[in-house]
Amino acid sequence: MVESLKKSGSDELRPGVKIPAQETLLTPRFYTTDFDEMARMDISCNEDELRAILEEFRTDYNRHHFVRDAEFEQSWDHIDGKTRKLFIEFLERSCTAEFSGFLLYKEMGRRLKNKSPILAECFTLMSRDEARHAGFLNKAMSDFNMSLDLGFLTKSRNYTFFKPKFIFYATYLSEKIGYWRYITIYRHLEKHPEDRIYPIFRWFENWCQDENRHGDFFDAVMRAQPQMLNDWKARLWCRFFLLSVFATMYLNDIQRHDFYAAIGLDARDYDKYVIKKTNETAGRVFPVILNVESPKFYDCLEVCVKNNEKLTTITNSNTPKFLQTFKKLPLYTSNAWQLLKLYLMKPINVSLVTGAIG
Ligand SMILES: [Fe+2]
Ligand SMILES: [Fe+2]
């Protein structure tokens, strides 16, 4: 249905309700997992810390935070053209990512309820936060005469299955990178209020603290399962997830550099800072982190950026589909080769630099 509507030239599912962006390797994903395996996890070796985090979630610091104020009540038609398109896309991607967290955490809360009560309540309270975040973003979309039908999104998206330990690596990183993304934008706009073209960014300071707490929760869960962190497989998987999260963000954001320029940020500088900080943070729990300070790291990613630009040009050309595939193949191969080189780059062993990372 999405395809046929797209072909008719409409971007709307119903008037004012946007068709969700097409899924690609780079769009936010929806996850599901083995809930029984998760319920069987013994968390007793880190139960005190998990209980303390649960208390923080119960306190609900942001209970009254997500309330729109008068600044929203004006026309936003002056944000127009390409900036408007990119702005709506930013809101949509953020809303989809937040909503995907909501669905996953809510389901975990439900499935673990009678089996692992501490984890279950933590998940339910995190889903409360994500629902607020998604709702606030969706309301912002309505300022641009758009919204997402979250019910439609729930049913229409594909769900990626990950075993619990992979869910923990991935969600830990997405929460922490979310924290660094929001706080970096917030601090930049605090210094440059003239670049704050829309009020939502004023909410990011308290908002990102939710993400930080969620990340700390996954940190504590992984510490409760030391086998997730201390063998050779864990080291390989941590490298894999760090690279996937960093490369996906970099390729996405560089493609949308005009959005960041609209709020006075250089997409490359912004991403490099967010990657550096997230990598450092991950060093508190992961046994290895990536050597993102090496110039080779960004050289490889830049080759992928160039390849992606060429791929987009081919897709948008009038070349017949089968010829397109032939033209795209070497570019895909080159991307895979760059990512493999990045994966094989010597990582930083955290145990050797404890104290330097914080
Ligand atoms: Fe969130
Ligand atoms: Fe979160």
Coordinates of C-alpha atoms and ligand atoms in Angstrom, one line a residue:
M1 CA 0.0 0.0 0.0
V2 CA 2.8 2.3 0.9
E3 CA 4.4 1.7 -2.6
S4 CA 1.2 2.4 -4.5
L5 CA 0.5 5.6 -2.6
K6 CA 4.1 6.7 -3.2
K7 CA 3.7 6.1 -6.9
S8 CA 0.6 8.3 -6.9
G9 CA 2.8 11.1 -5.8
S10 CA 1.2 11.5 -2.4
D11 CA 3.2 11.6 0.8
E12 CA 0.1 11.2 2.9
L13 CA -1.7 8.1 4.1
R14 CA -4.7 10.3 5.0
P15 CA -4.9 14.0 4.9
G16 CA -2.3 15.2 7.4
V17 CA -1.0 11.7 8.2
K18 CA 2.3 11.0 6.8
I19 CA 3.3 7.7 5.1
P20 CA 6.1 6.2 7.2
A21 CA 9.4 6.6 5.4
Q22 CA 10.5 3.5 3.5
E23 CA 12.6 1.1 5.5
T24 CA 16.2 0.8 4.5
L25 CA 19.4 -0.4 6.2
L26 CA 19.7 3.1 7.7
T27 CA 16.1 3.7 9.0
P28 CA 15.3 3.2 12.7
R29 CA 14.5 -0.5 13.4
F30 CA 11.8 -2.2 15.4
Y31 CA 13.0 -5.1 17.6
T32 CA 11.7 -8.3 19.2
T33 CA 13.5 -10.9 21.3
D34 CA 13.3 -14.2 23.1
F35 CA 11.3 -13.0 26.1
D36 CA 11.5 -16.4 27.9
E37 CA 15.2 -16.4 27.8
M38 CA 15.2 -12.9 29.2
A39 CA 12.8 -13.9 32.0
R40 CA 15.2 -16.7 33.0
M41 CA 18.1 -14.3 33.5
D42 CA 19.5 -14.3 37.0
I43 CA 20.2 -10.7 37.9
S44 CA 21.0 -11.3 41.6
C45 CA 24.7 -10.3 41.3
N46 CA 23.8 -6.7 40.5
E47 CA 20.3 -6.5 42.1
D48 CA 21.1 -3.6 44.4
E49 CA 22.1 -1.3 41.5
L50 CA 19.0 -2.4 39.5
R51 CA 16.8 -1.6 42.5
A52 CA 18.4 1.8 42.8
I53 CA 17.7 2.5 39.1
L54 CA 14.1 1.3 39.5
E55 CA 13.7 3.9 42.4
E56 CA 15.0 6.6 40.0
F57 CA 12.5 5.6 37.4
R58 CA 9.7 5.6 39.9
T59 CA 10.6 9.1 41.0
D60 CA 9.7 10.2 37.5
Y61 CA 11.7 13.4 37.3
N62 CA 10.2 14.4 34.0
R63 CA 6.6 13.9 35.0
H64 CA 5.7 17.5 34.2
H65 CA 8.4 18.2 31.6
F66 CA 6.7 17.3 28.3
V67 CA 4.1 20.1 28.3
R68 CA 4.1 22.5 25.3
D69 CA 4.3 26.2 26.0
A70 CA 3.1 29.3 24.2
E71 CA 6.1 29.5 21.9
F72 CA 4.8 26.6 19.8
E73 CA 1.6 28.5 19.1
Q74 CA 2.5 30.3 15.9
S75 CA 2.8 29.5 12.3
W76 CA 5.8 27.6 11.2
D77 CA 5.3 28.3 7.5
H78 CA 8.5 30.4 7.4
I79 CA 10.5 27.1 7.8
D80 CA 10.0 26.2 4.2
G81 CA 11.5 24.4 1.1
K82 CA 14.2 22.0 1.8
T83 CA 14.7 22.9 5.4
R84 CA 11.0 22.1 6.1
K85 CA 11.3 18.8 4.4
L86 CA 14.5 17.9 6.3
F87 CA 12.9 19.2 9.6
I88 CA 9.9 16.9 9.2
E89 CA 12.2 14.1 8.3
F90 CA 14.2 14.7 11.5
L91 CA 11.0 14.7 13.6
E92 CA 9.8 11.6 11.9
R93 CA 13.0 9.6 12.3
S94 CA 13.3 10.7 16.0
C95 CA 9.6 9.9 16.6
T96 CA 10.0 6.5 15.0
A97 CA 13.1 5.7 17.0
E98 CA 11.4 6.7 20.3
F99 CA 8.3 4.8 19.4
S100 CA 10.3 1.7 18.6
G101 CA 11.8 1.9 22.1
F102 CA 8.3 2.3 23.6
L103 CA 7.0 -0.8 21.8
L104 CA 10.0 -3.0 22.8
Y105 CA 10.1 -1.9 26.4
K106 CA 6.3 -2.2 26.8
E107 CA 6.3 -5.7 25.5
M108 CA 9.2 -6.7 27.7
G109 CA 7.5 -5.2 30.8
R110 CA 4.4 -7.2 29.9
R111 CA 6.2 -10.5 29.2
L112 CA 8.5 -10.3 32.3
K113 CA 5.8 -9.2 34.7
N114 CA 5.4 -12.3 36.8
K115 CA 8.8 -13.8 36.1
S116 CA 11.3 -11.0 36.7
P117 CA 9.5 -8.2 38.5
I118 CA 12.4 -5.7 38.9
L119 CA 13.3 -5.8 35.2
A120 CA 9.6 -5.8 34.2
E121 CA 8.9 -2.6 36.2
C122 CA 12.0 -0.9 34.8
F123 CA 10.9 -1.7 31.3
T124 CA 7.4 -0.5 31.9
L125 CA 8.6 2.8 33.3
M126 CA 11.1 3.2 30.4
S127 CA 8.2 2.6 28.0
R128 CA 6.3 5.4 29.8
D129 CA 9.3 7.8 29.1
E130 CA 9.6 6.7 25.4
A131 CA 5.8 7.2 24.9
R132 CA 6.2 10.8 26.1
H133 CA 9.1 11.4 23.9
A134 CA 7.4 9.9 20.8
G135 CA 4.2 11.8 21.6
F136 CA 6.0 15.1 22.0
L137 CA 7.7 14.6 18.6
N138 CA 4.5 13.6 16.9
K139 CA 2.8 16.7 18.3
A140 CA 5.7 18.8 16.9
M141 CA 5.1 17.2 13.5
S142 CA 1.5 18.4 13.6
D143 CA 2.9 22.0 13.7
F144 CA 4.1 21.2 10.2
N145 CA 0.6 19.8 9.3
M146 CA 1.9 16.2 9.5
S147 CA 1.7 13.4 12.0
L148 CA 2.6 9.7 12.1
D149 CA -0.1 7.1 12.5
L150 CA 1.7 5.2 15.2
G151 CA -0.9 2.3 15.1
F152 CA -0.2 1.9 11.4
L153 CA 3.5 2.0 12.1
T154 CA 3.2 -0.7 14.7
K155 CA 1.5 -3.1 12.2
S156 CA 3.3 -2.2 9.1
R157 CA 6.9 -2.3 10.2
N158 CA 9.1 -5.4 10.0
Y159 CA 10.5 -6.5 13.4
T160 CA 14.1 -7.6 13.7
F161 CA 14.7 -10.5 16.0
F162 CA 17.7 -10.2 18.3
K163 CA 18.7 -12.6 21.1
P164 CA 18.6 -10.8 24.5
K165 CA 22.3 -10.1 24.8
F166 CA 22.2 -8.4 21.4
I167 CA 19.2 -6.4 22.4
F168 CA 21.2 -5.2 25.4
Y169 CA 24.3 -4.1 23.4
A170 CA 22.1 -2.4 20.8
T171 CA 19.7 -0.6 23.2
Y172 CA 22.5 0.4 25.6
L173 CA 24.3 2.1 22.7
S174 CA 21.2 3.7 21.2
E175 CA 20.2 5.2 24.6
K176 CA 23.7 6.5 25.2
I177 CA 24.1 7.9 21.7
G178 CA 20.7 9.4 22.0
Y179 CA 21.8 11.1 25.2
W180 CA 24.9 12.6 23.5
R181 CA 23.0 13.6 20.4
Y182 CA 20.3 15.5 22.4
I183 CA 22.7 17.2 24.9
T184 CA 25.1 18.3 22.2
I185 CA 22.3 20.0 20.2
Y186 CA 21.0 21.5 23.4
R187 CA 24.4 22.9 24.5
H188 CA 25.1 24.3 21.0
L189 CA 21.8 26.1 20.9
E190 CA 22.2 27.4 24.5
K191 CA 25.3 29.2 23.2
H192 CA 23.7 30.2 19.9
P193 CA 20.0 30.9 20.6
E194 CA 19.7 32.5 17.1
D195 CA 20.0 29.0 15.6
R196 CA 17.1 27.7 17.6
I197 CA 14.6 27.8 14.8
Y198 CA 12.0 25.8 16.6
P199 CA 11.2 25.4 20.4
I200 CA 11.5 21.6 20.8
F201 CA 15.2 21.9 21.3
R202 CA 14.6 23.7 24.7
W203 CA 13.2 20.4 26.0
F204 CA 16.3 18.4 25.2
E205 CA 18.2 18.9 28.4
N206 CA 15.8 17.1 30.7
W207 CA 14.8 14.7 27.9
C208 CA 18.3 13.5 27.4
Q209 CA 18.5 12.7 31.1
D210 CA 15.8 10.1 30.5
E211 CA 18.0 8.5 27.8
N212 CA 21.0 8.6 30.1
R213 CA 19.1 6.8 32.9
H214 CA 17.8 4.2 30.3
G215 CA 21.4 3.6 29.2
D216 CA 22.5 3.2 32.8
F217 CA 19.8 0.6 33.3
F218 CA 21.2 -1.5 30.4
D219 CA 24.7 -1.0 31.8
A220 CA 23.5 -2.5 35.1
V221 CA 21.7 -5.4 33.3
M222 CA 24.9 -6.3 31.4
R223 CA 26.9 -6.2 34.6
A224 CA 24.4 -8.6 36.1
Q225 CA 25.3 -11.0 33.2
P226 CA 29.1 -10.8 33.2
Q227 CA 29.3 -13.5 30.5
M228 CA 27.9 -10.8 28.2
L229 CA 31.0 -8.7 28.7
N230 CA 34.0 -10.8 29.6
D231 CA 34.8 -13.4 26.9
W232 CA 36.2 -13.1 23.4
K233 CA 32.8 -13.3 21.8
A234 CA 31.7 -10.3 23.8
R235 CA 34.7 -8.3 22.6
L236 CA 33.8 -9.1 19.0
W237 CA 30.2 -8.3 19.4
C238 CA 30.8 -5.0 21.2
R239 CA 33.1 -4.0 18.4
F240 CA 30.4 -5.0 15.9
F241 CA 27.6 -3.0 17.6
L242 CA 29.8 0.1 18.2
L243 CA 30.7 0.1 14.5
S244 CA 27.1 -0.5 13.3
V245 CA 25.7 2.3 15.5
F246 CA 28.5 4.8 14.6
A247 CA 28.6 4.1 10.9
T248 CA 24.8 4.2 10.6
M249 CA 24.6 7.5 12.3
Y250 CA 27.4 9.0 10.3
L251 CA 26.1 8.0 7.0
N252 CA 22.6 9.1 7.9
D253 CA 23.6 12.5 9.2
I254 CA 26.1 13.4 6.4
Q255 CA 23.3 12.7 3.9
R256 CA 21.2 15.2 5.9
H257 CA 23.9 17.8 6.5
D258 CA 21.6 20.6 5.5
F259 CA 19.3 19.9 8.5
Y260 CA 22.3 20.3 10.8
A261 CA 23.4 23.4 8.9
A262 CA 19.9 24.9 9.5
I263 CA 20.5 24.8 13.3
G264 CA 24.1 26.1 12.9
L265 CA 25.9 22.7 13.2
D266 CA 28.4 21.1 10.9
A267 CA 27.1 17.5 10.6
R268 CA 30.6 16.1 10.4
D269 CA 31.9 17.9 13.5
Y270 CA 28.7 17.1 15.4
D271 CA 28.9 13.4 14.6
K272 CA 32.5 13.1 15.4
Y273 CA 31.9 14.7 18.8
V274 CA 28.9 12.4 19.5
I275 CA 30.8 9.3 18.4
K276 CA 33.9 10.2 20.5
K277 CA 31.7 10.8 23.6
T278 CA 29.5 7.7 23.1
N279 CA 32.6 5.6 22.6
E280 CA 34.2 6.9 25.8
T281 CA 30.9 6.3 27.7
A282 CA 30.7 2.7 26.3
G283 CA 34.2 2.1 27.8
R284 CA 32.6 2.2 31.2
V285 CA 30.9 -1.2 30.5
F286 CA 32.2 -2.7 27.3
P287 CA 35.5 -4.5 27.4
V288 CA 36.7 -2.8 24.2
I289 CA 35.9 0.4 22.3
L290 CA 36.9 1.6 18.9
N291 CA 39.9 3.7 17.9
V292 CA 37.7 6.6 16.6
E293 CA 40.6 9.1 17.0
S294 CA 42.5 7.3 14.2
P295 CA 42.2 9.3 10.9
K296 CA 41.8 6.0 9.1
F297 CA 38.5 5.6 10.9
Y298 CA 36.9 8.6 9.2
D299 CA 38.8 8.0 5.9
C300 CA 36.9 4.7 5.5
L301 CA 33.6 6.2 6.5
E302 CA 34.1 9.0 3.9
V303 CA 34.6 6.4 1.2
C304 CA 31.1 5.0 2.1
V305 CA 29.7 8.6 2.1
K306 CA 30.9 9.0 -1.5
N307 CA 29.6 5.6 -2.5
N308 CA 26.2 6.4 -1.1
E309 CA 26.1 9.6 -3.0
K310 CA 26.8 7.7 -6.2
L311 CA 24.2 5.1 -5.3
T312 CA 21.6 7.8 -4.8
T313 CA 22.5 9.3 -8.2
I314 CA 22.0 5.9 -9.9
T315 CA 18.7 5.3 -8.1
N316 CA 17.4 8.7 -9.3
S317 CA 18.6 8.2 -12.9
N318 CA 16.5 6.9 -15.8
T319 CA 18.8 3.9 -16.2
P320 CA 16.8 0.6 -16.4
K321 CA 16.6 -1.3 -13.1
F322 CA 18.8 -4.3 -14.2
L323 CA 21.5 -1.9 -15.4
Q324 CA 21.3 0.0 -12.1
T325 CA 22.0 -3.2 -10.2
F326 CA 25.2 -3.7 -12.3
K327 CA 26.3 -0.2 -11.6
K328 CA 25.5 -0.4 -7.9
L329 CA 27.3 -3.7 -7.3
P330 CA 30.9 -2.4 -7.1
L331 CA 29.7 0.4 -4.8
Y332 CA 28.1 -2.1 -2.4
T333 CA 31.2 -4.2 -2.5
S334 CA 33.3 -1.1 -1.7
N335 CA 31.1 -0.2 1.2
A336 CA 31.3 -3.8 2.6
W337 CA 35.1 -3.7 2.2
Q338 CA 35.4 -0.4 4.1
L339 CA 33.2 -1.6 6.9
L340 CA 35.2 -4.8 7.1
K341 CA 38.4 -2.8 7.3
L342 CA 36.8 -0.7 10.1
Y343 CA 35.8 -3.7 11.9
L344 CA 39.2 -5.2 11.8
M345 CA 40.9 -2.0 13.0
K346 CA 42.7 -2.6 16.3
P347 CA 40.3 -1.7 19.1
I348 CA 41.2 -0.1 22.4
N349 CA 41.3 -2.5 25.3
V350 CA 39.4 -0.7 28.1
S351 CA 41.0 -2.6 30.9
L352 CA 44.3 -1.1 29.9
V353 CA 43.1 2.5 30.1
T354 CA 40.8 2.3 33.1
G355 CA 40.8 5.7 34.7
A356 CA 41.4 7.5 31.4
I357 CA 37.9 6.7 30.3
G358 CA 35.0 8.4 32.1
Ligands
FE1 FE 13.6 8.4 24.4
FE2 FE 15.4 6.0 26.0

